[in-house]
Short mmCIF file of C-alpha atoms and ligand atoms in Angstrom, two decimals:
data_model
loop_
_atom_site.label_atom_id
_atom_site.label_comp_id
_atom_site.label_asym_id
_atom_site.label_seq_id
_atom_site.Cartn_x
_atom_site.Cartn_y
_atom_site.Cartn_z
CA UNK A 1 0.31 0.08 0.34
CA UNK A 2 2.95 1.99 0.84
CA UNK A 3 3.14 2.07 -3.50
CA UNK A 4 2.96 5.39 -4.93
CA UNK A 5 0.02 3.95 -7.19
CA UNK A 6 -1.96 4.05 -3.60
CA UNK A 7 -0.65 7.06 -1.99
CA UNK A 8 -2.10 9.20 -5.34
CA UNK A 9 -5.64 7.20 -4.75
CA UNK A 10 -8.52 8.34 -4.64
CA UNK A 11 -7.80 10.95 -7.73
CA UNK A 12 -8.05 14.37 -6.84
CA UNK A 13 -11.14 16.35 -7.71
CA UNK A 14 -11.39 20.31 -8.69
CA UNK A 15 -14.35 21.56 -6.58
CA UNK A 16 -16.69 21.50 -9.73
CA UNK A 17 -15.35 18.08 -10.54
CA UNK A 18 -16.24 16.94 -6.57
CA UNK A 19 -19.84 18.54 -7.01
CA UNK A 20 -20.46 17.15 -10.45
CA UNK A 21 -19.73 13.46 -9.37
CA UNK A 22 -21.90 14.36 -5.65
CA UNK A 23 -24.43 15.36 -7.88
CA UNK A 24 -24.33 12.16 -10.03
CA UNK A 25 -24.30 9.59 -7.23
CA UNK A 26 -26.93 11.61 -5.16
CA UNK A 27 -29.46 10.83 -7.81
CA UNK A 28 -28.06 7.75 -8.81
CA UNK A 29 -28.86 6.56 -5.23
CA UNK A 30 -32.24 7.48 -5.16
CA UNK A 31 -32.92 6.37 -8.79
CA UNK A 32 -31.69 2.68 -7.84
CA UNK A 33 -32.42 2.47 -4.30
CA UNK A 34 -29.19 3.08 -2.61
CA UNK A 35 -31.31 5.05 -0.19
CA UNK A 36 -32.41 5.52 3.59
CA UNK A 37 -35.32 7.50 5.44
CA UNK A 38 -33.72 11.06 6.48
CA UNK A 39 -33.74 10.94 10.30
CA UNK A 40 -37.06 12.66 11.65
CA UNK A 41 -34.77 14.68 14.40
CA UNK A 42 -33.08 16.02 11.10
CA UNK A 43 -36.21 17.71 9.83
CA UNK A 44 -37.85 20.70 10.77
CA UNK A 45 -41.21 19.48 12.48
CA UNK A 46 -44.08 18.89 10.36
CA UNK A 47 -41.45 18.57 6.54
CA UNK A 48 -41.85 14.70 6.42
CA UNK A 49 -45.66 14.34 7.89
CA UNK A 50 -46.74 12.19 5.05
CA UNK A 51 -43.48 10.25 5.19
CA UNK A 52 -42.54 10.19 1.86
CA UNK A 53 -38.75 11.35 2.15
CA UNK A 54 -35.77 9.11 1.07
CA UNK A 55 -32.07 10.15 1.11
CA UNK A 56 -29.15 8.71 -0.26
CA UNK A 57 -27.09 6.16 2.27
CA UNK A 58 -23.96 6.95 3.21
CA UNK A 59 -21.75 5.89 0.57
CA UNK A 60 -17.99 6.98 -0.57
CA UNK A 61 -17.45 8.69 -3.57
CA UNK A 62 -14.78 5.98 -4.83
CA UNK A 63 -14.27 1.88 -3.99
CA UNK A 64 -11.52 1.49 -1.43
CA UNK A 65 -8.46 -0.88 -2.24
CA UNK A 66 -8.86 -4.23 0.05
CA UNK A 67 -6.07 -7.02 0.34
CA UNK A 68 -7.34 -9.37 -2.31
CA UNK A 69 -5.65 -12.28 -0.53
CA UNK A 70 -7.93 -11.24 2.54
CA UNK A 71 -10.71 -11.12 0.85
CA UNK A 72 -10.78 -14.55 -0.44
CA UNK A 73 -9.80 -16.04 2.85
CA UNK A 74 -12.71 -14.26 4.08
CA UNK A 75 -15.19 -15.77 1.42
CA UNK A 76 -13.17 -19.47 1.93
CA UNK A 77 -14.01 -19.53 5.69
CA UNK A 78 -17.71 -18.34 5.77
CA UNK A 79 -19.34 -21.60 5.44
CA UNK A 80 -17.15 -22.92 8.52
CA UNK A 81 -18.00 -20.39 10.20
CA UNK A 82 -21.49 -20.85 9.84
CA UNK A 83 -21.41 -24.19 10.82
CA UNK A 84 -19.44 -23.44 14.04
CA UNK A 85 -22.22 -20.76 15.10
CA UNK A 86 -24.79 -23.45 14.33
CA UNK A 87 -23.24 -26.08 16.55
CA UNK A 88 -22.92 -23.63 19.47
CA UNK A 89 -26.42 -22.85 19.07
CA UNK A 90 -27.69 -25.94 19.11
CA UNK A 91 -25.79 -27.51 22.11
CA UNK A 92 -28.45 -26.15 24.60
CA UNK A 93 -26.18 -27.54 27.46
CA UNK A 94 -23.02 -25.65 26.40
CA UNK A 95 -25.29 -22.54 26.10
CA UNK A 96 -27.16 -22.63 29.05
CA UNK A 97 -23.55 -22.77 30.96
CA UNK A 98 -22.60 -19.62 29.18
CA UNK A 99 -26.04 -17.58 29.60
CA UNK A 100 -25.76 -18.79 33.43
CA UNK A 101 -22.93 -16.52 33.93
CA UNK A 102 -24.38 -13.23 32.50
CA UNK A 103 -28.06 -14.01 33.91
CA UNK A 104 -27.00 -11.84 36.84
CA UNK A 105 -25.42 -9.09 35.21
CA UNK A 106 -27.88 -8.64 32.24
CA UNK A 107 -31.61 -8.51 32.40
CA UNK A 108 -31.76 -8.61 28.39
CA UNK A 109 -30.23 -12.13 28.36
CA UNK A 110 -31.89 -13.33 31.09
CA UNK A 111 -35.38 -12.24 29.56
CA UNK A 112 -33.91 -14.18 26.38
CA UNK A 113 -33.11 -17.17 28.59
CA UNK A 114 -36.09 -17.32 30.33
CA UNK A 115 -38.36 -17.20 27.18
CA UNK A 116 -36.99 -20.14 26.09
CA UNK A 117 -37.53 -22.03 28.91
CA UNK A 118 -40.79 -20.95 29.10
CA UNK A 119 -41.30 -22.12 25.34
CA UNK A 120 -39.13 -25.53 25.92
CA UNK A 121 -41.31 -26.36 28.68
CA UNK A 122 -44.28 -26.78 26.80
CA UNK A 123 -42.44 -27.83 24.10
CA UNK A 124 -40.97 -26.69 20.53
CA UNK A 125 -42.87 -27.62 17.28
CA UNK A 126 -40.77 -26.33 14.93
CA UNK A 127 -36.74 -28.43 14.71
CA UNK A 128 -35.35 -26.29 12.02
CA UNK A 129 -33.37 -22.61 12.51
CA UNK A 130 -32.21 -20.32 9.95
CA UNK A 131 -29.35 -18.16 10.44
CA UNK A 132 -28.29 -15.30 8.08
CA UNK A 133 -24.99 -14.01 9.40
CA UNK A 134 -22.34 -11.68 8.46
CA UNK A 135 -18.67 -11.97 9.63
CA UNK A 136 -16.48 -8.99 10.07
CA UNK A 137 -12.78 -8.11 9.51
CA UNK A 138 -10.56 -5.82 8.78
CA UNK A 139 -7.04 -6.57 7.28
CA UNK A 140 -4.64 -6.09 9.87
CA UNK A 141 -1.11 -4.67 9.13
CA UNK A 142 2.02 -5.09 10.82
CA UNK A 143 5.56 -4.13 9.68
CA UNK A 144 7.02 -7.80 9.06
CA UNK A 145 4.34 -9.57 6.59
CA UNK A 146 1.45 -9.06 3.95
CA UNK A 147 -1.87 -7.43 5.60
CA UNK A 148 -3.62 -10.61 7.49
CA UNK A 149 -7.75 -11.27 8.00
CA UNK A 150 -8.78 -10.59 11.85
CA UNK A 151 -12.30 -10.90 12.75
CA UNK A 152 -14.06 -7.99 14.37
CA UNK A 153 -17.34 -9.87 15.50
CA UNK A 154 -19.68 -12.75 13.90
CA UNK A 155 -23.22 -11.09 13.72
CA UNK A 156 -26.08 -13.78 14.05
CA UNK A 157 -28.96 -11.00 14.21
CA UNK A 158 -29.73 -7.99 12.57
CA UNK A 159 -26.82 -9.24 9.50
CA UNK A 160 -27.93 -5.88 7.56
CA UNK A 161 -27.18 -4.26 4.12
CA UNK A 162 -26.95 -6.73 1.85
CA UNK A 163 -29.11 -5.01 0.22
CA UNK A 164 -27.54 -1.55 -0.15
CA UNK A 165 -23.93 -3.18 -0.33
CA UNK A 166 -24.92 -4.99 -3.57
CA UNK A 167 -25.90 -1.34 -4.99
CA UNK A 168 -22.84 0.43 -3.77
CA UNK A 169 -21.17 -2.11 -6.11
CA UNK A 170 -22.75 -1.36 -8.95
CA UNK A 171 -22.91 2.41 -8.38
CA UNK A 172 -18.93 2.29 -8.38
CA UNK A 173 -19.28 0.04 -11.31
CA UNK A 174 -21.21 1.67 -13.41
CA UNK A 175 -18.77 4.81 -12.53
CA UNK A 176 -15.75 2.74 -13.60
CA UNK A 177 -17.28 1.00 -16.49
CA UNK A 178 -18.55 4.65 -18.52
CA UNK A 179 -17.23 5.48 -21.52
CA UNK A 180 -14.32 7.89 -20.57
CA UNK A 181 -15.63 11.29 -20.67
CA UNK A 182 -19.08 10.03 -20.20
CA UNK A 183 -20.99 12.16 -17.31
CA UNK A 184 -21.19 9.09 -15.02
CA UNK A 185 -17.58 8.33 -14.79
CA UNK A 186 -14.47 9.08 -12.35
CA UNK A 187 -11.53 11.24 -13.66
CA UNK A 188 -8.81 8.67 -14.84
CA UNK A 189 -6.22 6.83 -11.96
CA UNK A 190 -4.14 4.05 -12.89
CA UNK A 191 -5.86 1.62 -10.24
CA UNK A 192 -9.48 2.37 -12.47
CA UNK A 193 -7.80 0.44 -15.46
CA UNK A 194 -9.84 -2.97 -16.11
CA UNK A 195 -10.27 -3.09 -12.18
CA UNK A 196 -13.96 -3.05 -11.01
CA UNK A 197 -15.30 -4.48 -7.77
CA UNK A 198 -15.88 -8.41 -7.31
CA UNK A 199 -19.50 -9.31 -7.47
CA UNK A 200 -21.94 -8.87 -4.82
CA UNK A 201 -24.35 -11.90 -4.63
CA UNK A 202 -25.56 -10.60 -1.06
CA UNK A 203 -29.64 -10.49 -1.69
CA UNK A 204 -28.90 -13.83 -3.84
CA UNK A 205 -27.66 -15.42 -1.19
CA UNK A 206 -29.53 -13.79 2.08
CA UNK A 207 -32.92 -14.36 0.23
CA UNK A 208 -31.37 -17.82 -0.84
CA UNK A 209 -31.39 -18.57 3.22
CA UNK A 210 -35.09 -17.20 3.39
CA UNK A 211 -36.19 -19.85 0.44
CA UNK A 212 -34.20 -22.76 1.92
CA UNK A 213 -36.35 -21.91 5.20
CA UNK A 214 -39.33 -21.41 3.37
CA UNK A 215 -39.29 -24.63 1.31
CA UNK A 216 -37.82 -26.58 3.99
CA UNK A 217 -41.31 -25.90 6.18
CA UNK A 218 -43.08 -28.39 4.31
CA UNK A 219 -46.86 -27.96 3.53
CA UNK A 220 -49.53 -25.91 5.27
CA UNK A 221 -49.90 -27.49 8.61
CA UNK A 222 -53.47 -25.99 8.77
CA UNK A 223 -57.10 -27.23 7.57
CA UNK A 224 -57.89 -26.45 5.44
CA UNK A 225 -54.55 -25.60 4.17
CA UNK A 226 -53.75 -21.99 3.81
CA UNK A 227 -51.18 -20.12 1.30
CA UNK A 228 -47.95 -19.89 2.62
CA UNK A 229 -45.50 -16.65 3.45
CA UNK A 230 -42.75 -14.99 4.49
CA UNK A 231 -42.86 -12.60 7.36
CA UNK A 232 -40.48 -10.08 7.81
CA UNK A 233 -40.64 -8.51 11.76
CA UNK A 234 -39.60 -5.02 11.41
CA UNK A 235 -39.57 -1.55 13.93
CA UNK A 236 -41.50 0.96 13.05
CA UNK A 237 -40.12 3.77 11.67
CA UNK A 238 -37.32 1.56 10.17
CA UNK A 239 -35.01 4.21 8.62
CA UNK A 240 -33.03 1.04 6.52
CA UNK A 241 -36.40 -0.06 4.85
CA UNK A 242 -35.03 0.07 1.34
CA UNK A 243 -32.20 -2.39 2.54
CA UNK A 244 -34.68 -5.22 3.78
CA UNK A 245 -37.08 -4.40 0.41
CA UNK A 246 -34.35 -5.78 -1.86
CA UNK A 247 -34.62 -8.76 -0.18
CA UNK A 248 -38.13 -9.45 -0.14
CA UNK A 249 -38.53 -7.93 -3.68
CA UNK A 250 -35.71 -10.65 -4.35
CA UNK A 251 -37.71 -13.20 -2.56
CA UNK A 252 -40.91 -12.41 -4.36
CA UNK A 253 -39.89 -12.20 -8.00
CA UNK A 254 -37.36 -14.98 -7.96
CA UNK A 255 -38.57 -17.25 -5.67
CA UNK A 256 -42.34 -16.36 -6.09
CA UNK A 257 -42.67 -16.14 -2.12
CA UNK A 258 -45.24 -13.96 -0.61
CA UNK A 259 -43.20 -11.72 1.77
CA UNK A 260 -45.32 -9.17 4.16
CA UNK A 261 -43.80 -6.59 6.67
CA UNK A 262 -45.25 -6.66 10.16
CA UNK A 263 -43.81 -3.93 12.68
CA UNK A 264 -43.35 -5.83 16.25
CA UNK A 265 -46.17 -4.15 17.96
CA UNK A 266 -48.80 -5.58 15.25
CA UNK A 267 -47.41 -8.95 16.11
CA UNK A 268 -50.21 -9.53 18.50
CA UNK A 269 -52.84 -8.04 16.66
CA UNK A 270 -52.52 -9.48 13.62
CA UNK A 271 -51.38 -12.98 13.61
CA UNK A 272 -52.55 -16.07 15.58
CA UNK A 273 -51.76 -19.48 16.69
CA UNK A 274 -55.25 -21.21 16.72
CA UNK A 275 -55.45 -23.09 19.96
CA UNK A 276 -56.99 -25.77 18.65
CA UNK A 277 -54.31 -27.08 16.53
CA UNK A 278 -51.17 -28.85 18.22
CA UNK A 279 -48.74 -28.11 15.57
CA UNK A 280 -49.41 -24.63 16.21
CA UNK A 281 -49.17 -22.61 12.96
CA UNK A 282 -48.64 -18.82 12.36
CA UNK A 283 -50.87 -17.42 11.12
CA UNK A 284 -50.77 -13.69 9.47
CA UNK A 285 -54.58 -11.54 8.48
CA UNK A 286 -52.89 -8.71 6.35
CA UNK A 287 -54.66 -5.28 7.77
CA UNK A 288 -55.21 -4.27 3.92
CA UNK A 289 -56.89 -7.28 3.06
CA UNK A 290 -58.28 -9.28 6.49
CA UNK A 291 -60.55 -11.78 4.56
CA UNK A 292 -57.33 -13.51 3.16
CA UNK A 293 -54.98 -15.81 5.90
CA UNK A 294 -51.67 -16.78 4.92
CA UNK A 295 -49.98 -19.16 7.20
CA UNK A 296 -46.20 -18.57 7.87
CA UNK A 297 -43.35 -20.56 7.19
CA UNK A 298 -40.48 -18.43 8.14
CA UNK A 299 -40.22 -15.33 10.29
CA UNK A 300 -37.29 -12.83 9.75
CA UNK A 301 -36.62 -10.48 12.58
CA UNK A 302 -35.22 -7.37 11.52
CA UNK A 303 -36.56 -5.67 15.43
CA UNK A 304 -36.57 -7.13 18.93
CA UNK A 305 -32.94 -7.18 18.90
CA UNK A 306 -31.66 -4.74 21.80
CA UNK A 307 -33.42 -4.43 25.03
CA UNK A 308 -34.85 -0.86 24.88
CA UNK A 309 -37.02 -2.48 21.88
CA UNK A 310 -38.91 -4.55 24.89
CA UNK A 311 -40.71 -1.56 26.05
CA UNK A 312 -43.27 -3.91 28.18
CA UNK A 313 -44.38 -6.91 28.89
CA UNK A 314 -46.59 -6.98 25.61
CA UNK A 315 -43.46 -7.24 23.52
CA UNK A 316 -42.10 -10.59 25.49
CA UNK A 317 -45.10 -11.94 24.99
CA UNK A 318 -45.20 -11.39 21.11
CA UNK A 319 -41.57 -12.57 21.13
CA UNK A 320 -42.77 -15.91 23.24
CA UNK A 321 -45.72 -16.02 20.72
CA UNK A 322 -43.50 -16.14 17.72
CA UNK A 323 -41.09 -18.60 19.89
CA UNK A 324 -43.98 -21.24 20.54
CA UNK A 325 -45.33 -20.84 16.71
CA UNK A 326 -44.22 -23.78 13.92
CA UNK A 327 -42.81 -21.17 11.71
CA UNK A 328 -38.95 -21.06 11.34
CA UNK A 329 -37.10 -17.95 13.30
CA UNK A 330 -34.47 -15.91 12.21
CA UNK A 331 -32.63 -16.03 14.42
CA UNK A 332 -33.86 -18.28 17.28
CA UNK A 333 -33.45 -16.95 20.42
CA UNK A 334 -30.27 -19.48 21.20
CA UNK A 335 -28.86 -17.76 18.07
CA UNK A 336 -29.14 -14.29 19.62
CA UNK A 337 -27.89 -15.87 22.92
CA UNK A 338 -24.80 -17.43 20.63
CA UNK A 339 -23.99 -14.32 19.59
CA UNK A 340 -21.29 -12.89 21.52
CA UNK A 341 -19.72 -16.30 22.61
CA UNK A 342 -16.15 -15.07 20.87
CA UNK A 343 -13.12 -17.56 19.47
CA UNK A 344 -12.55 -19.20 23.16
CA UNK A 345 -15.79 -20.67 23.02
CA UNK A 346 -15.53 -21.42 19.03
CA UNK A 347 -12.60 -23.64 19.75
CA UNK A 348 -14.79 -25.97 21.49
CA UNK A 349 -16.94 -26.66 18.56
CA UNK A 350 -13.95 -27.65 16.19
CA UNK A 351 -14.11 -31.53 16.63
CA UNK A 352 -14.84 -32.90 13.28
CA UNK A 353 -13.12 -30.01 11.46
CA UNK A 354 -10.21 -30.40 9.07
CA UNK A 355 -7.22 -29.42 11.43
CA UNK A 356 -5.48 -27.27 8.49
CA UNK A 357 -9.19 -25.45 8.29
CA UNK A 358 -8.81 -24.92 12.23
CA UNK A 359 -5.78 -23.25 11.58
CA UNK A 360 -7.00 -20.60 9.23
CA UNK A 361 -9.51 -19.81 11.20
CA UNK A 362 -7.76 -19.00 14.52
CA UNK A 363 -5.34 -16.47 12.39
CA UNK A 364 -8.48 -14.69 11.84
CA UNK A 365 -9.00 -14.48 15.69
CA UNK A 366 -8.06 -11.38 17.42
CA UNK A 367 -6.64 -11.97 20.79
CA UNK A 368 -9.53 -11.73 23.24
CA UNK A 369 -9.96 -11.85 27.27
CA UNK A 370 -12.13 -12.34 29.52
CA UNK A 371 -12.28 -10.26 32.74
CA UNK A 372 -14.18 -12.35 35.45
CA UNK A 373 -11.22 -13.74 37.00
CA UNK A 374 -8.26 -11.99 38.26
CA UNK A 375 -5.92 -12.56 35.12
CA UNK A 376 -4.02 -11.57 32.13
CA UNK A 377 -7.21 -9.92 31.11
CA UNK A 378 -7.70 -7.61 33.81
CA UNK A 379 -3.80 -6.55 33.89
CA UNK A 380 -3.97 -5.61 30.15
CA UNK A 381 -7.23 -3.37 30.53
CA UNK A 382 -5.75 -1.42 33.86
CA UNK A 383 -2.37 -0.96 32.52
CA UNK A 384 -2.77 2.67 31.04
CA UNK A 385 0.06 1.49 28.17
CA UNK A 386 -1.69 -1.80 27.36
CA UNK A 387 -5.22 -0.54 27.58
CA UNK A 388 -4.44 2.23 24.51
CA UNK A 389 -4.12 -1.03 22.54
CA UNK A 390 -7.71 -2.75 23.17
CA UNK A 391 -11.13 -2.27 23.33
CA UNK A 392 -13.54 -3.39 25.77
CA UNK A 393 -16.78 -5.08 24.38
CA UNK A 394 -20.35 -5.71 26.36
CA UNK A 395 -20.72 -9.51 26.32
CA UNK A 396 -24.20 -8.76 24.85
CA UNK A 397 -25.48 -8.04 21.51
CA UNK A 398 -26.82 -4.38 20.69
CA UNK A 399 -24.35 -2.11 19.27
CA UNK A 400 -22.39 0.65 19.94
CA UNK A 401 -21.58 0.44 23.39
CA UNK A 402 -17.97 -0.41 23.47
CA UNK A 403 -15.43 1.40 25.28
CA UNK A 404 -11.82 2.37 23.52
CA UNK A 405 -8.27 2.86 24.87
CA UNK A 406 -7.37 4.87 27.62
CA UNK A 407 -11.04 4.86 28.68
CA UNK A 408 -11.37 1.68 29.61
CA UNK A 409 -9.52 1.72 33.08
CA UNK A 410 -11.90 4.13 34.68
CA UNK A 411 -15.11 2.75 32.91
CA UNK A 412 -14.48 -0.58 34.69
CA UNK A 413 -13.88 1.15 37.74
CA UNK A 414 -17.53 2.74 37.48
CA UNK A 415 -18.80 -0.55 37.87
CA UNK A 416 -19.10 -3.02 40.04
CA UNK A 417 -16.37 -5.74 39.94
CA UNK A 418 -18.74 -8.45 40.07
CA UNK A 419 -20.19 -6.88 36.63
CA UNK A 420 -16.98 -7.19 34.69
CA UNK A 421 -17.35 -10.51 33.48
CA UNK A 422 -20.24 -9.27 30.94
CA UNK A 423 -17.06 -7.62 29.33
CA UNK A 424 -14.56 -9.26 27.01
CA UNK A 425 -11.06 -7.22 26.58
CA UNK A 426 -10.23 -7.61 22.67
CA UNK A 427 -6.88 -6.16 20.77
CA UNK A 428 -7.30 -3.86 18.43
CA UNK A 429 -6.85 -4.31 15.16
CA UNK A 430 -4.45 -2.04 13.02
CA UNK A 431 -5.07 -1.78 9.48
CA UNK A 432 -2.41 0.97 9.35
CA UNK A 433 -3.77 2.53 6.77
CA UNK A 434 -2.60 5.61 5.04
CA UNK A 435 -5.87 5.08 2.34
CA UNK A 436 -8.07 7.77 1.53
CA UNK A 437 -11.11 8.32 0.39
CA UNK A 438 -14.41 10.83 -0.04
CA UNK A 439 -17.67 10.13 1.54
CA UNK A 440 -20.94 11.50 1.18
CA UNK A 441 -23.17 11.56 4.28
CA UNK A 442 -26.77 10.95 4.19
CA UNK A 443 -27.30 14.92 5.19
CA UNK A 444 -25.44 15.85 1.86
CA UNK A 445 -22.16 16.65 3.91
CA UNK A 446 -18.77 15.29 1.54
CA UNK A 447 -15.55 14.54 4.00
CA UNK A 448 -12.20 13.76 2.54
CA UNK A 449 -10.15 12.26 5.06
CA UNK A 450 -7.58 9.21 5.62
CA UNK A 451 -10.34 5.95 6.26
CA UNK A 452 -10.44 2.34 7.52
CA UNK A 453 -12.47 -0.06 6.46
CA UNK A 454 -14.23 -3.20 7.45
CA UNK A 455 -15.33 -6.02 5.30
CA UNK A 456 -18.28 -8.11 5.96
CA UNK A 457 -19.05 -11.57 4.32
CA UNK A 458 -22.92 -12.88 4.08
CA UNK A 459 -23.49 -16.94 4.76
CA UNK A 460 -26.76 -18.40 5.50
CA UNK A 461 -27.25 -21.63 7.10
CA UNK A 462 -30.33 -23.53 7.72
CA UNK A 463 -30.31 -26.51 10.43
CA UNK A 464 -32.15 -29.23 12.49
CA UNK A 465 -31.43 -28.97 16.45
CA UNK A 466 -30.40 -32.38 16.06
CA UNK A 467 -27.02 -30.77 14.27
CA UNK A 468 -27.89 -31.96 10.84
CA UNK A 469 -27.32 -29.02 7.90
CA UNK A 470 -29.91 -28.58 5.37
CA UNK A 471 -28.60 -25.67 3.64
CA UNK A 472 -25.24 -23.91 4.32
CA UNK A 473 -24.03 -20.67 1.84
CA UNK A 474 -21.79 -17.97 1.80
CA UNK A 475 -21.94 -14.82 -1.04
CA UNK A 476 -21.87 -11.26 -0.95
CA UNK A 477 -20.16 -8.68 1.03
CA UNK A 478 -20.16 -5.34 2.88
CA UNK A 479 -17.49 -2.80 3.21
CA UNK A 480 -18.15 -0.14 5.56
CA UNK A 481 -15.41 2.33 5.42
CA UNK A 482 -15.09 5.04 8.46
CA UNK A 483 -12.64 8.03 8.90
CA UNK A 484 -9.70 7.05 10.75
CA UNK A 485 -10.29 8.94 14.07
CA UNK A 486 -13.84 7.18 14.68
CA UNK A 487 -13.90 4.41 17.03
CA UNK A 488 -17.63 3.20 16.14
CA UNK A 489 -18.22 1.42 13.06
CA UNK A 490 -21.92 1.55 12.62
CA UNK A 491 -23.51 2.88 8.90
CA UNK A 492 -26.95 3.28 10.55
CA UNK A 493 -25.70 5.21 13.80
CA UNK A 494 -23.81 7.59 11.21
CA UNK A 495 -20.09 6.66 11.38
CA UNK A 496 -19.28 5.16 8.51
CA UNK A 497 -20.27 4.97 4.91
CA UNK A 498 -20.92 2.05 2.83
CA UNK A 499 -18.45 1.17 0.07
CA UNK A 500 -17.09 -1.23 -2.64
CA UNK A 501 -13.84 -2.66 -3.40
CA UNK A 502 -10.71 -2.66 -5.77
CA UNK A 503 -9.15 -5.93 -5.05
CA UNK A 504 -5.37 -5.54 -5.23
P1 ADP B 601 -21.32 -3.75 17.44
O1 ADP B 601 -22.09 -5.14 17.66
O2 ADP B 601 -21.39 -2.29 17.77
O3 ADP B 601 -20.97 -3.56 15.85
P2 ADP B 601 -18.16 -4.30 16.74
O4 ADP B 601 -17.62 -5.47 17.70
O5 ADP B 601 -18.19 -4.19 15.66
O6 ADP B 601 -19.76 -4.06 17.71
O7 ADP B 601 -17.28 -2.91 16.93
C1 ADP B 601 -18.07 -1.43 16.33
C2 ADP B 601 -16.88 -0.75 15.82
O8 ADP B 601 -15.45 -1.01 16.79
C3 ADP B 601 -16.03 -1.85 14.68
O9 ADP B 601 -17.09 -1.47 13.42
C4 ADP B 601 -14.89 -1.49 14.22
O10 ADP B 601 -14.77 0.25 13.92
C5 ADP B 601 -14.43 -1.23 15.93
N1 ADP B 601 -13.75 -2.06 16.71
C6 ADP B 601 -14.43 -2.93 17.54
N2 ADP B 601 -13.26 -4.17 17.53
C7 ADP B 601 -12.24 -3.41 16.98
C8 ADP B 601 -10.89 -4.18 17.12
N3 ADP B 601 -10.95 -5.05 17.86
N4 ADP B 601 -10.02 -3.85 16.66
C9 ADP B 601 -10.29 -2.40 15.99
N5 ADP B 601 -11.39 -1.84 15.61
C10 ADP B 601 -12.38 -2.47 16.35
MG1 MG B 602 -20.23 -4.31 14.10
MG1 MG B 603 -22.47 -6.64 16.96
#
């Protein structure tokens, strides 16, 4: 990367050129659905009362260079990661032990586990689980060798941005391949010569997983039989709706499966499980067409993954209602609980895997330390010098709660020692990047500067509780790029931009 070809990347733009490119991208974004709903707080009161506005998703003007070897390795390992997380999820006894440790420091985890036990007591009627996963990485650079692939986190829930990411790839590819001098094109740069971002099949992969679950559900369990559908349970006022619609559109048009969106606060009103049917099919009646009823094969949860979404007992009731039903859940409660288990725990599930592959998986682990006992982790966290090389992460999913570097010691001192076991200390991955890019934020602001990129690779797996895998696939990717000085990485939270890749 120290190469001169990269030090002149991306090409310089005069103010007029930049404005022209930004306008082109803004138009392309809306024309093609590379969009998000605007934050209500960013608008004057009353400006969007009819909820019609959309704005470009935050994107980079140029694709970012990313090491080809790291990209290929991430792709090659995805189905193995899928398999490992499926294995953790269906090892109830093992998961139970991990959770026991967390229930007294985390109400959310405790409530999820309680819900699971409640449904288990009655008996689950669905033996299949669907995972739509995304494994996130950075290219770690050391002075010694080539960049190596290091995992930031593995997402078993809320693996979003597949739809928009595929669109960013199309946007950049179009800018790269238009006839030179055409209005939709970049100024010349040697990196652009016959280089376009790799194919991005995220939409196909993720919808393929949902379609596999839909098919595996089998015929209707209702008498008389009902037509079958997939249900996306969503947050009310979801701003990232166009990302989700890319999946439902593909399911409907390519797989011929009806897909409905149901805000989580409507679950109790619009779905039911007939008490007379021991198979417990989940019946959905669309409010716009109440005379038709559908049987839900697969519930894709794009809601209910953070504690603040459970505002009252009605939300837990709704979650329990879904869990009791015969619909295949993505994710199941067990998947949510398995997500933060991390590399140490994964190791216990590598039994049947080729040792050569295990060695490659291990290469992707950044060192992580448990803080529950007085050991190496606590030493590193409290020493101001070593703390600077680490990030402290909550054991539970939710996002945006990491504590970085110098803040770690004081943060730990500010919470009771008994709660430290709810946190994991992780060594910082160092992309050592002098890469630059230009970001177009969704409020229209344009920022140029040093950036760090994070690669996500999508995978999907369908399995039975006994561990038998029916579908295991990978494909499609996400590149998110953020300013080098920014700690957090979320696009939805406004910290980073959607990007695509030039492999080198
Ligand atoms: P979340 O669930 O909030 O997405 P992450 O583990 O992905 O949690 O952390 C959020 C962001 O923090 C990441 O996108 C990345 O930018 C940064 N980050 C997390 N872990 C590391 C790490 N080990 N090294 C460098 N940056 C990290
Ligand atoms: Mg993340
Ligand atoms: Mg996460």
